[in-house]
C-alpha cells in the first residue's frame, strides 16, 4: 500500500460506535482515508462526523445492513483499501453454565458477522488490492477458566484469518490480525453486567463449582482493563497494520498481549495453565484461594 493510495482510498471500520473502533476510524481519517464507520445508532455518528468520518448504520449480523454497506462501497469511485473487522461483544462464563443461546450470539457477532462482511466486500477489496485487518484478542491465543465463550470465538477468528490470508495472497489482498490485550473501553463493563445475569441462573451445584470463579472474573477483567492501553494507542497499532508497506501477519497491542502470546508459543500447556490460573487466583475470594492452589498443584 503506497502513501498516495492512503489519500484517495476507502476504509471500512466495523464496531465504530465507541472504543477502539471509533478511535481507529478517527486515526485512519487523520491519515487520509475516507472512512466508512459502522455504528449502531445515528447519535453514535455525530462525534465521528466532526472528525471527518462518514458513519453508516451497521449491525454485522443484519444482512440488509451488510448489503447497504456493500452498495455504498460499490457506488464510490475510490478504491476500497482496507476493511477493519473490529465489531465484537464480550462473553465470559464457565462452559457448563453458559446457555447455548449465548454461545450462538457471541459467535454470530464475533465470527459469522465478520465473515459475512468480508464476503460482501471482497469483490471491492480485490479490485482495490486492499487489506483485511481482523481484530481478534489475546484471548484468541490464550484461554483460561471463565473465558471460554469469548476466547472460542476469537480462536475461530484467528483460524479464519489464517485461511483467508493464504487464499487471498495470490490475488493481492493481504490479511492481517491485530491481537489486543487490555484496552480501556466500555466493553468490559457490558461483559460484567452479562456475567451477573448468568450467575443468577446457576443451580446450587453449579454455584458450588463455579461461585468463586464467578466472583473473581469481574475483578480480573477490571484489573486487566485498568492496566491496559487507551483506545487511541490501540488505534495507532491498527492503523499501522492497515498502512505498513510490508505488514506482519500479526500485531499485538499492549505488554500483556505480547508476553502471553509469546508464552503460548513456547510453554507447555500445563505451565501456561499454571501461569494464567495464578493470575486469576489473585482475584478469588480469600477463603477459596488456598483450596484452588492445592487443586492446581496436586
PDB file of C-alpha atoms in Angstrom:
ATOM      1  CA  UNK A   1       0.000   0.000   0.000  1.00  0.00           C
ATOM      2  CA  UNK A   2       1.640   3.250  -1.098  1.00  0.00           C
ATOM      3  CA  UNK A   3       1.447   6.606   0.626  1.00  0.00           C
ATOM      4  CA  UNK A   4      -0.516   8.078  -2.271  1.00  0.00           C
ATOM      5  CA  UNK A   5      -3.199   5.383  -2.027  1.00  0.00           C
ATOM      6  CA  UNK A   6      -3.852   6.458   1.569  1.00  0.00           C
ATOM      7  CA  UNK A   7      -5.121   9.827   0.365  1.00  0.00           C
ATOM      8  CA  UNK A   8      -7.705   8.536  -2.074  1.00  0.00           C
ATOM      9  CA  UNK A   9      -8.907   5.193  -0.776  1.00  0.00           C
ATOM     10  CA  UNK A  10     -11.826   3.997   1.285  1.00  0.00           C
ATOM     11  CA  UNK A  11     -11.514   2.197   4.602  1.00  0.00           C
ATOM     12  CA  UNK A  12     -14.371   0.412   6.363  1.00  0.00           C
ATOM     13  CA  UNK A  13     -14.271   0.031  10.148  1.00  0.00           C
ATOM     14  CA  UNK A  14     -16.955  -2.038  11.872  1.00  0.00           C
ATOM     15  CA  UNK A  15     -17.934  -1.591  15.506  1.00  0.00           C
ATOM     16  CA  UNK A  16     -17.012   2.095  15.471  1.00  0.00           C
ATOM     17  CA  UNK A  17     -19.639   3.488  17.847  1.00  0.00           C
ATOM     18  CA  UNK A  18     -17.141   3.701  20.716  1.00  0.00           C
ATOM     19  CA  UNK A  19     -13.763   2.471  21.912  1.00  0.00           C
ATOM     20  CA  UNK A  20     -11.144   1.046  19.566  1.00  0.00           C
ATOM     21  CA  UNK A  21     -13.413   1.187  16.539  1.00  0.00           C
ATOM     22  CA  UNK A  22     -14.166   4.903  16.924  1.00  0.00           C
ATOM     23  CA  UNK A  23     -10.511   5.671  17.664  1.00  0.00           C
ATOM     24  CA  UNK A  24      -9.406   3.655  14.625  1.00  0.00           C
ATOM     25  CA  UNK A  25     -11.880   5.441  12.362  1.00  0.00           C
ATOM     26  CA  UNK A  26     -10.538   8.816  13.515  1.00  0.00           C
ATOM     27  CA  UNK A  27      -6.909   7.702  13.152  1.00  0.00           C
ATOM     28  CA  UNK A  28      -7.426   6.404   9.611  1.00  0.00           C
ATOM     29  CA  UNK A  29      -9.264   9.599   8.638  1.00  0.00           C
ATOM     30  CA  UNK A  30      -6.327  11.605  10.024  1.00  0.00           C
ATOM     31  CA  UNK A  31      -4.048   9.560   7.758  1.00  0.00           C
ATOM     32  CA  UNK A  32      -6.055  10.468   4.671  1.00  0.00           C
ATOM     33  CA  UNK A  33      -8.541   7.635   4.207  1.00  0.00           C
ATOM     34  CA  UNK A  34     -12.219   8.268   3.595  1.00  0.00           C
ATOM     35  CA  UNK A  35     -13.596   6.124   6.411  1.00  0.00           C
ATOM     36  CA  UNK A  36     -16.980   4.424   6.450  1.00  0.00           C
ATOM     37  CA  UNK A  37     -17.529   3.727  10.139  1.00  0.00           C
ATOM     38  CA  UNK A  38     -20.138   1.192  11.191  1.00  0.00           C
ATOM     39  CA  UNK A  39     -22.233   2.499  14.096  1.00  0.00           C
ATOM     40  CA  UNK A  40     -25.321   1.203  15.883  1.00  0.00           C
ATOM     41  CA  UNK A  41     -27.286   4.460  16.112  1.00  0.00           C
ATOM     42  CA  UNK A  42     -27.383   7.831  14.346  1.00  0.00           C
ATOM     43  CA  UNK A  43     -26.358   9.523  17.594  1.00  0.00           C
ATOM     44  CA  UNK A  44     -23.134   7.487  17.657  1.00  0.00           C
ATOM     45  CA  UNK A  45     -22.124   9.047  14.360  1.00  0.00           C
ATOM     46  CA  UNK A  46     -22.094  12.720  15.385  1.00  0.00           C
ATOM     47  CA  UNK A  47     -18.642  12.728  17.044  1.00  0.00           C
ATOM     48  CA  UNK A  48     -17.225  10.816  14.084  1.00  0.00           C
ATOM     49  CA  UNK A  49     -18.592  13.282  11.536  1.00  0.00           C
ATOM     50  CA  UNK A  50     -16.772  16.021  13.399  1.00  0.00           C
ATOM     51  CA  UNK A  51     -13.533  14.098  12.787  1.00  0.00           C
ATOM     52  CA  UNK A  52     -14.173  13.801   9.041  1.00  0.00           C
ATOM     53  CA  UNK A  53     -15.535  10.234   9.204  1.00  0.00           C
ATOM     54  CA  UNK A  54     -18.672   9.040   7.401  1.00  0.00           C
ATOM     55  CA  UNK A  55     -20.820   6.955   9.768  1.00  0.00           C
ATOM     56  CA  UNK A  56     -23.037   4.188   8.393  1.00  0.00           C
ATOM     57  CA  UNK A  57     -25.631   2.245  10.352  1.00  0.00           C
ATOM     58  CA  UNK A  58     -24.280  -1.282  10.573  1.00  0.00           C
ATOM     59  CA  UNK A  59     -25.227  -4.339  12.569  1.00  0.00           C
ATOM     60  CA  UNK A  60     -22.906  -7.004  11.158  1.00  0.00           C
ATOM     61  CA  UNK A  61     -25.476  -9.723  11.898  1.00  0.00           C
ATOM     62  CA  UNK A  62     -28.108  -7.966   9.721  1.00  0.00           C
ATOM     63  CA  UNK A  63     -27.912  -8.983   6.020  1.00  0.00           C
ATOM     64  CA  UNK A  64     -29.746  -5.820   4.926  1.00  0.00           C
ATOM     65  CA  UNK A  65     -27.218  -3.600   6.684  1.00  0.00           C
ATOM     66  CA  UNK A  66     -24.335  -5.500   5.084  1.00  0.00           C
ATOM     67  CA  UNK A  67     -25.933  -5.247   1.634  1.00  0.00           C
ATOM     68  CA  UNK A  68     -26.388  -1.499   2.094  1.00  0.00           C
ATOM     69  CA  UNK A  69     -22.737  -1.109   3.082  1.00  0.00           C
ATOM     70  CA  UNK A  70     -21.589  -3.090   0.035  1.00  0.00           C
ATOM     71  CA  UNK A  71     -23.792  -0.956  -2.210  1.00  0.00           C
ATOM     72  CA  UNK A  72     -22.322   2.223  -0.669  1.00  0.00           C
ATOM     73  CA  UNK A  73     -18.800   0.963  -1.411  1.00  0.00           C
ATOM     74  CA  UNK A  74     -19.738  -0.026  -4.973  1.00  0.00           C
ATOM     75  CA  UNK A  75     -21.125   3.464  -5.689  1.00  0.00           C
ATOM     76  CA  UNK A  76     -17.896   5.161  -4.637  1.00  0.00           C
ATOM     77  CA  UNK A  77     -15.274   5.740  -7.350  1.00  0.00           C
ATOM     78  CA  UNK A  78     -12.450   5.445  -4.797  1.00  0.00           C
ATOM     79  CA  UNK A  79     -10.869   2.013  -4.302  1.00  0.00           C
ATOM     80  CA  UNK A  80     -11.539   0.082  -1.104  1.00  0.00           C
ATOM     81  CA  UNK A  81      -8.134  -0.143   0.554  1.00  0.00           C
ATOM     82  CA  UNK A  82      -8.992  -1.602   3.952  1.00  0.00           C
ATOM     83  CA  UNK A  83     -11.631  -3.490   5.882  1.00  0.00           C
ATOM     84  CA  UNK A  84     -11.111  -3.438   9.649  1.00  0.00           C
ATOM     85  CA  UNK A  85     -13.282  -6.145  11.237  1.00  0.00           C
ATOM     86  CA  UNK A  86     -13.496  -4.728  14.751  1.00  0.00           C
ATOM     87  CA  UNK A  87     -17.073  -5.246  15.975  1.00  0.00           C
ATOM     88  CA  UNK A  88     -17.416  -7.588  18.929  1.00  0.00           C
ATOM     89  CA  UNK A  89     -19.197  -8.431  22.159  1.00  0.00           C
ATOM     90  CA  UNK A  90     -17.843  -9.892  25.415  1.00  0.00           C
ATOM     91  CA  UNK A  91     -18.778 -13.341  26.669  1.00  0.00           C
ATOM     92  CA  UNK A  92     -17.361 -14.562  29.969  1.00  0.00           C
ATOM     93  CA  UNK A  93     -18.689 -17.529  31.917  1.00  0.00           C
ATOM     94  CA  UNK A  94     -17.957 -21.193  32.639  1.00  0.00           C
ATOM     95  CA  UNK A  95     -18.531 -23.531  29.706  1.00  0.00           C
ATOM     96  CA  UNK A  96     -21.069 -25.642  31.635  1.00  0.00           C
ATOM     97  CA  UNK A  97     -23.387 -22.824  32.636  1.00  0.00           C
ATOM     98  CA  UNK A  98     -23.264 -20.501  29.609  1.00  0.00           C
ATOM     99  CA  UNK A  99     -26.520 -21.101  27.660  1.00  0.00           C
ATOM    100  CA  UNK A 100     -26.186 -22.249  24.079  1.00  0.00           C
ATOM    101  CA  UNK A 101     -28.203 -19.221  23.015  1.00  0.00           C
ATOM    102  CA  UNK A 102     -25.451 -17.017  24.435  1.00  0.00           C
ATOM    103  CA  UNK A 103     -22.728 -19.078  22.735  1.00  0.00           C
ATOM    104  CA  UNK A 104     -24.566 -18.644  19.426  1.00  0.00           C
ATOM    105  CA  UNK A 105     -24.969 -14.897  19.911  1.00  0.00           C
ATOM    106  CA  UNK A 106     -21.254 -14.483  20.683  1.00  0.00           C
ATOM    107  CA  UNK A 107     -20.287 -16.428  17.557  1.00  0.00           C
ATOM    108  CA  UNK A 108     -22.848 -14.553  15.425  1.00  0.00           C
ATOM    109  CA  UNK A 109     -21.168 -11.254  16.254  1.00  0.00           C
ATOM    110  CA  UNK A 110     -17.540 -12.214  16.838  1.00  0.00           C
ATOM    111  CA  UNK A 111     -17.204 -14.656  13.934  1.00  0.00           C
ATOM    112  CA  UNK A 112     -20.068 -15.084  11.471  1.00  0.00           C
ATOM    113  CA  UNK A 113     -20.798 -11.358  11.181  1.00  0.00           C
ATOM    114  CA  UNK A 114     -17.181 -10.692  10.214  1.00  0.00           C
ATOM    115  CA  UNK A 115     -17.253 -13.486   7.658  1.00  0.00           C
ATOM    116  CA  UNK A 116     -20.440 -12.028   6.157  1.00  0.00           C
ATOM    117  CA  UNK A 117     -18.986  -8.504   5.890  1.00  0.00           C
ATOM    118  CA  UNK A 118     -15.749  -9.848   4.414  1.00  0.00           C
ATOM    119  CA  UNK A 119     -17.598 -11.905   1.816  1.00  0.00           C
ATOM    120  CA  UNK A 120     -19.696  -8.910   0.805  1.00  0.00           C
ATOM    121  CA  UNK A 121     -16.720  -6.543   0.437  1.00  0.00           C
ATOM    122  CA  UNK A 122     -14.186  -8.919  -1.086  1.00  0.00           C
ATOM    123  CA  UNK A 123     -15.010  -8.029  -4.718  1.00  0.00           C
ATOM    124  CA  UNK A 124     -14.179  -4.379  -3.962  1.00  0.00           C
ATOM    125  CA  UNK A 125     -11.106  -5.316  -1.920  1.00  0.00           C
ATOM    126  CA  UNK A 126      -9.819  -7.476  -4.785  1.00  0.00           C
ATOM    127  CA  UNK A 127     -10.302  -4.661  -7.284  1.00  0.00           C
ATOM    128  CA  UNK A 128      -8.570  -2.198  -4.975  1.00  0.00           C
ATOM    129  CA  UNK A 129      -5.855  -4.654  -3.877  1.00  0.00           C
ATOM    130  CA  UNK A 130      -6.919  -3.759  -0.367  1.00  0.00           C
ATOM    131  CA  UNK A 131      -6.274  -5.277   3.021  1.00  0.00           C
ATOM    132  CA  UNK A 132      -8.351  -7.127   5.621  1.00  0.00           C
ATOM    133  CA  UNK A 133      -7.427  -6.377   9.227  1.00  0.00           C
ATOM    134  CA  UNK A 134      -9.129  -8.676  11.722  1.00  0.00           C
ATOM    135  CA  UNK A 135      -9.217  -7.576  15.353  1.00  0.00           C
ATOM    136  CA  UNK A 136      -9.043 -10.699  17.476  1.00  0.00           C
ATOM    137  CA  UNK A 137      -7.665 -10.702  21.030  1.00  0.00           C
ATOM    138  CA  UNK A 138      -5.039 -12.015  23.363  1.00  0.00           C
ATOM    139  CA  UNK A 139      -7.844 -14.481  24.140  1.00  0.00           C
ATOM    140  CA  UNK A 140      -7.596 -15.685  20.562  1.00  0.00           C
ATOM    141  CA  UNK A 141      -4.318 -17.316  21.583  1.00  0.00           C
ATOM    142  CA  UNK A 142      -4.679 -17.894  25.343  1.00  0.00           C
ATOM    143  CA  UNK A 143      -7.856 -19.048  27.069  1.00  0.00           C
ATOM    144  CA  UNK A 144      -8.456 -19.638  30.757  1.00  0.00           C
ATOM    145  CA  UNK A 145     -11.191 -20.571  33.202  1.00  0.00           C
ATOM    146  CA  UNK A 146     -14.271 -18.417  32.750  1.00  0.00           C
ATOM    147  CA  UNK A 147     -13.329 -17.002  29.355  1.00  0.00           C
ATOM    148  CA  UNK A 148     -14.281 -19.962  27.150  1.00  0.00           C
ATOM    149  CA  UNK A 149     -17.163 -18.496  25.098  1.00  0.00           C
ATOM    150  CA  UNK A 150     -15.349 -15.283  24.174  1.00  0.00           C
ATOM    151  CA  UNK A 151     -11.971 -16.947  23.661  1.00  0.00           C
ATOM    152  CA  UNK A 152     -13.525 -19.654  21.466  1.00  0.00           C
ATOM    153  CA  UNK A 153     -14.951 -17.045  19.104  1.00  0.00           C
ATOM    154  CA  UNK A 154     -11.587 -15.290  18.912  1.00  0.00           C
ATOM    155  CA  UNK A 155      -9.667 -18.554  18.365  1.00  0.00           C
ATOM    156  CA  UNK A 156     -12.079 -19.225  15.487  1.00  0.00           C
ATOM    157  CA  UNK A 157     -11.439 -15.769  14.023  1.00  0.00           C
ATOM    158  CA  UNK A 158      -7.708 -16.463  14.143  1.00  0.00           C
ATOM    159  CA  UNK A 159      -8.281 -19.635  12.114  1.00  0.00           C
ATOM    160  CA  UNK A 160     -10.454 -17.821   9.573  1.00  0.00           C
ATOM    161  CA  UNK A 161      -7.719 -15.205   9.228  1.00  0.00           C
ATOM    162  CA  UNK A 162      -5.053 -17.836   8.542  1.00  0.00           C
ATOM    163  CA  UNK A 163      -7.185 -19.495   5.870  1.00  0.00           C
ATOM    164  CA  UNK A 164      -8.149 -16.178   4.274  1.00  0.00           C
ATOM    165  CA  UNK A 165      -4.549 -14.943   4.262  1.00  0.00           C
ATOM    166  CA  UNK A 166      -3.452 -17.953   2.220  1.00  0.00           C
ATOM    167  CA  UNK A 167      -6.469 -17.841  -0.075  1.00  0.00           C
ATOM    168  CA  UNK A 168      -6.108 -14.153  -0.943  1.00  0.00           C
ATOM    169  CA  UNK A 169      -2.323 -13.761  -1.053  1.00  0.00           C
ATOM    170  CA  UNK A 170      -2.116 -14.861  -4.719  1.00  0.00           C
ATOM    171  CA  UNK A 171      -4.715 -12.209  -5.590  1.00  0.00           C
ATOM    172  CA  UNK A 172      -3.052  -9.195  -3.993  1.00  0.00           C
ATOM    173  CA  UNK A 173      -5.172  -8.871  -0.844  1.00  0.00           C
ATOM    174  CA  UNK A 174      -3.287  -9.098   2.444  1.00  0.00           C
ATOM    175  CA  UNK A 175      -4.884 -10.334   5.666  1.00  0.00           C
ATOM    176  CA  UNK A 176      -3.521  -9.106   8.990  1.00  0.00           C
ATOM    177  CA  UNK A 177      -4.517  -9.924  12.581  1.00  0.00           C
ATOM    178  CA  UNK A 178      -4.330  -7.486  15.496  1.00  0.00           C
ATOM    179  CA  UNK A 179      -4.393  -9.082  18.966  1.00  0.00           C
ATOM    180  CA  UNK A 180      -5.167  -6.560  21.720  1.00  0.00           C
ATOM    181  CA  UNK A 181      -4.677  -7.299  25.394  1.00  0.00           C
ATOM    182  CA  UNK A 182      -6.261  -4.945  27.902  1.00  0.00           C
ATOM    183  CA  UNK A 183      -7.767  -1.812  26.346  1.00  0.00           C
ATOM    184  CA  UNK A 184      -9.572   0.860  28.338  1.00  0.00           C
ATOM    185  CA  UNK A 185     -13.023   0.714  26.736  1.00  0.00           C
ATOM    186  CA  UNK A 186     -16.637   0.231  27.828  1.00  0.00           C
ATOM    187  CA  UNK A 187     -16.740  -3.347  26.520  1.00  0.00           C
ATOM    188  CA  UNK A 188     -15.581  -4.820  29.837  1.00  0.00           C
ATOM    189  CA  UNK A 189     -18.451  -3.139  31.691  1.00  0.00           C
ATOM    190  CA  UNK A 190     -21.016  -4.763  29.407  1.00  0.00           C
ATOM    191  CA  UNK A 191     -19.373  -8.151  29.919  1.00  0.00           C
ATOM    192  CA  UNK A 192     -19.500  -7.863  33.694  1.00  0.00           C
ATOM    193  CA  UNK A 193     -23.218  -6.992  33.573  1.00  0.00           C
ATOM    194  CA  UNK A 194     -23.924 -10.084  31.447  1.00  0.00           C
ATOM    195  CA  UNK A 195     -21.913 -12.223  33.868  1.00  0.00           C
ATOM    196  CA  UNK A 196     -24.133 -11.105  36.738  1.00  0.00           C
ATOM    197  CA  UNK A 197     -27.211 -12.333  34.879  1.00  0.00           C
ATOM    198  CA  UNK A 198     -25.504 -15.663  34.258  1.00  0.00           C
ATOM    199  CA  UNK A 199     -24.639 -16.001  37.941  1.00  0.00           C
ATOM    200  CA  UNK A 200     -28.306 -15.528  38.892  1.00  0.00           C
ATOM    201  CA  UNK A 201     -29.306 -18.549  36.799  1.00  0.00           C
ATOM    202  CA  UNK A 202     -26.850 -21.096  38.213  1.00  0.00           C
ATOM    203  CA  UNK A 203     -28.061 -24.119  40.161  1.00  0.00           C
ATOM    204  CA  UNK A 204     -26.778 -24.681  43.739  1.00  0.00           C
ATOM    205  CA  UNK A 205     -24.461 -27.416  42.431  1.00  0.00           C
ATOM    206  CA  UNK A 206     -23.076 -25.128  39.722  1.00  0.00           C
ATOM    207  CA  UNK A 207     -22.646 -22.358  42.273  1.00  0.00           C
ATOM    208  CA  UNK A 208     -20.602 -24.710  44.449  1.00  0.00           C
ATOM    209  CA  UNK A 209     -18.343 -25.456  41.469  1.00  0.00           C
ATOM    210  CA  UNK A 210     -18.048 -22.000  39.959  1.00  0.00           C
ATOM    211  CA  UNK A 211     -19.203 -19.453  42.547  1.00  0.00           C
ATOM    212  CA  UNK A 212     -15.688 -18.346  43.466  1.00  0.00           C
ATOM    213  CA  UNK A 213     -14.707 -18.143  39.789  1.00  0.00           C
ATOM    214  CA  UNK A 214     -17.754 -16.011  39.021  1.00  0.00           C
ATOM    215  CA  UNK A 215     -16.723 -13.622  41.804  1.00  0.00           C
ATOM    216  CA  UNK A 216     -13.154 -13.484  40.514  1.00  0.00           C
ATOM    217  CA  UNK A 217     -13.874 -12.707  36.851  1.00  0.00           C
ATOM    218  CA  UNK A 218     -15.234  -9.133  37.281  1.00  0.00           C
ATOM    219  CA  UNK A 219     -12.239  -8.187  39.426  1.00  0.00           C
ATOM    220  CA  UNK A 220      -9.847  -9.821  36.966  1.00  0.00           C
ATOM    221  CA  UNK A 221     -11.435  -8.059  33.984  1.00  0.00           C
ATOM    222  CA  UNK A 222     -11.405  -4.705  35.779  1.00  0.00           C
ATOM    223  CA  UNK A 223      -7.740  -5.035  36.770  1.00  0.00           C
ATOM    224  CA  UNK A 224      -6.750  -6.132  33.254  1.00  0.00           C
ATOM    225  CA  UNK A 225      -8.635  -3.186  31.749  1.00  0.00           C
ATOM    226  CA  UNK A 226      -7.115  -0.654  34.157  1.00  0.00           C
ATOM    227  CA  UNK A 227      -3.628  -1.888  33.270  1.00  0.00           C
ATOM    228  CA  UNK A 228      -4.365  -1.733  29.551  1.00  0.00           C
ATOM    229  CA  UNK A 229      -3.670   0.860  26.885  1.00  0.00           C
ATOM    230  CA  UNK A 230      -6.052   3.551  25.712  1.00  0.00           C
ATOM    231  CA  UNK A 231      -8.232   3.076  22.653  1.00  0.00           C
ATOM    232  CA  UNK A 232      -6.139   5.724  20.900  1.00  0.00           C
ATOM    233  CA  UNK A 233      -2.925   3.765  21.462  1.00  0.00           C
ATOM    234  CA  UNK A 234      -4.593   0.594  20.155  1.00  0.00           C
ATOM    235  CA  UNK A 235      -5.849   2.528  17.126  1.00  0.00           C
ATOM    236  CA  UNK A 236      -2.316   3.514  16.160  1.00  0.00           C
ATOM    237  CA  UNK A 237      -1.315  -0.172  16.009  1.00  0.00           C
ATOM    238  CA  UNK A 238      -4.411  -0.997  13.955  1.00  0.00           C
ATOM    239  CA  UNK A 239      -3.622   1.877  11.575  1.00  0.00           C
ATOM    240  CA  UNK A 240      -0.076   0.553  11.301  1.00  0.00           C
ATOM    241  CA  UNK A 241      -1.493  -2.853  10.317  1.00  0.00           C
ATOM    242  CA  UNK A 242      -3.543  -1.093   7.638  1.00  0.00           C
ATOM    243  CA  UNK A 243      -0.732   1.060   6.229  1.00  0.00           C
ATOM    244  CA  UNK A 244       2.575  -0.801   6.658  1.00  0.00           C
ATOM    245  CA  UNK A 245       4.015  -1.475   3.228  1.00  0.00           C
ATOM    246  CA  UNK A 246       5.022  -4.995   4.243  1.00  0.00           C
ATOM    247  CA  UNK A 247       2.780  -5.821   7.202  1.00  0.00           C
ATOM    248  CA  UNK A 248       3.429  -8.614   9.646  1.00  0.00           C
ATOM    249  CA  UNK A 249       0.774 -11.303   9.740  1.00  0.00           C
ATOM    250  CA  UNK A 250       0.047 -10.425  13.395  1.00  0.00           C
ATOM    251  CA  UNK A 251       0.427  -7.408  15.667  1.00  0.00           C
ATOM    252  CA  UNK A 252      -0.126  -7.382  19.424  1.00  0.00           C
ATOM    253  CA  UNK A 253      -1.391  -4.417  21.429  1.00  0.00           C
ATOM    254  CA  UNK A 254      -0.042  -3.926  24.938  1.00  0.00           C
ATOM    255  CA  UNK A 255       2.664  -5.590  27.010  1.00  0.00           C
ATOM    256  CA  UNK A 256       0.387  -8.306  28.434  1.00  0.00           C
ATOM    257  CA  UNK A 257      -0.678  -9.458  24.984  1.00  0.00           C
ATOM    258  CA  UNK A 258       2.913  -9.523  23.733  1.00  0.00           C
ATOM    259  CA  UNK A 259       4.056 -11.559  26.748  1.00  0.00           C
ATOM    260  CA  UNK A 260       1.239 -14.098  26.829  1.00  0.00           C
ATOM    261  CA  UNK A 261       1.045 -14.622  23.068  1.00  0.00           C
ATOM    262  CA  UNK A 262       4.780 -15.307  23.077  1.00  0.00           C
ATOM    263  CA  UNK A 263       4.411 -17.611  26.100  1.00  0.00           C
ATOM    264  CA  UNK A 264       1.646 -19.573  24.370  1.00  0.00           C
ATOM    265  CA  UNK A 265       4.073 -20.455  21.577  1.00  0.00           C
ATOM    266  CA  UNK A 266       6.851 -21.817  23.783  1.00  0.00           C
ATOM    267  CA  UNK A 267       5.435 -23.019  27.105  1.00  0.00           C
ATOM    268  CA  UNK A 268       3.912 -26.474  27.674  1.00  0.00           C
ATOM    269  CA  UNK A 269       0.150 -26.382  28.208  1.00  0.00           C
ATOM    270  CA  UNK A 270       0.342 -27.265  31.924  1.00  0.00           C
ATOM    271  CA  UNK A 271       2.829 -24.483  32.593  1.00  0.00           C
ATOM    272  CA  UNK A 272       0.692 -21.976  30.713  1.00  0.00           C
ATOM    273  CA  UNK A 273      -2.319 -23.195  32.715  1.00  0.00           C
ATOM    274  CA  UNK A 274      -0.462 -22.542  35.960  1.00  0.00           C
ATOM    275  CA  UNK A 275       0.536 -19.065  34.785  1.00  0.00           C
ATOM    276  CA  UNK A 276      -2.989 -17.988  33.821  1.00  0.00           C
ATOM    277  CA  UNK A 277      -4.608 -19.688  36.827  1.00  0.00           C
ATOM    278  CA  UNK A 278      -2.191 -17.981  39.191  1.00  0.00           C
ATOM    279  CA  UNK A 279      -3.085 -14.597  37.711  1.00  0.00           C
ATOM    280  CA  UNK A 280      -6.814 -15.325  38.013  1.00  0.00           C
ATOM    281  CA  UNK A 281      -6.483 -16.804  41.514  1.00  0.00           C
ATOM    282  CA  UNK A 282      -5.399 -13.463  42.957  1.00  0.00           C
ATOM    283  CA  UNK A 283      -8.967 -12.251  42.370  1.00  0.00           C
ATOM    284  CA  UNK A 284     -10.713 -15.184  44.085  1.00  0.00           C
ATOM    285  CA  UNK A 285     -12.409 -14.630  47.450  1.00  0.00           C
ATOM    286  CA  UNK A 286      -9.740 -15.091  50.132  1.00  0.00           C
ATOM    287  CA  UNK A 287     -11.355 -18.204  51.646  1.00  0.00           C
ATOM    288  CA  UNK A 288     -11.106 -20.141  48.376  1.00  0.00           C
ATOM    289  CA  UNK A 289      -7.571 -19.232  47.293  1.00  0.00           C
ATOM    290  CA  UNK A 290      -5.802 -21.914  49.285  1.00  0.00           C
ATOM    291  CA  UNK A 291      -8.158 -24.631  48.058  1.00  0.00           C
ATOM    292  CA  UNK A 292      -7.660 -23.530  44.443  1.00  0.00           C
ATOM    293  CA  UNK A 293      -3.887 -23.538  44.916  1.00  0.00           C
ATOM    294  CA  UNK A 294      -3.972 -27.079  46.272  1.00  0.00           C
ATOM    295  CA  UNK A 295      -6.115 -28.323  43.394  1.00  0.00           C
ATOM    296  CA  UNK A 296      -3.745 -26.956  40.758  1.00  0.00           C
ATOM    297  CA  UNK A 297      -0.550 -28.182  42.394  1.00  0.00           C
ATOM    298  CA  UNK A 298      -1.747 -31.686  43.259  1.00  0.00           C
TER     299      UNK A 298
END
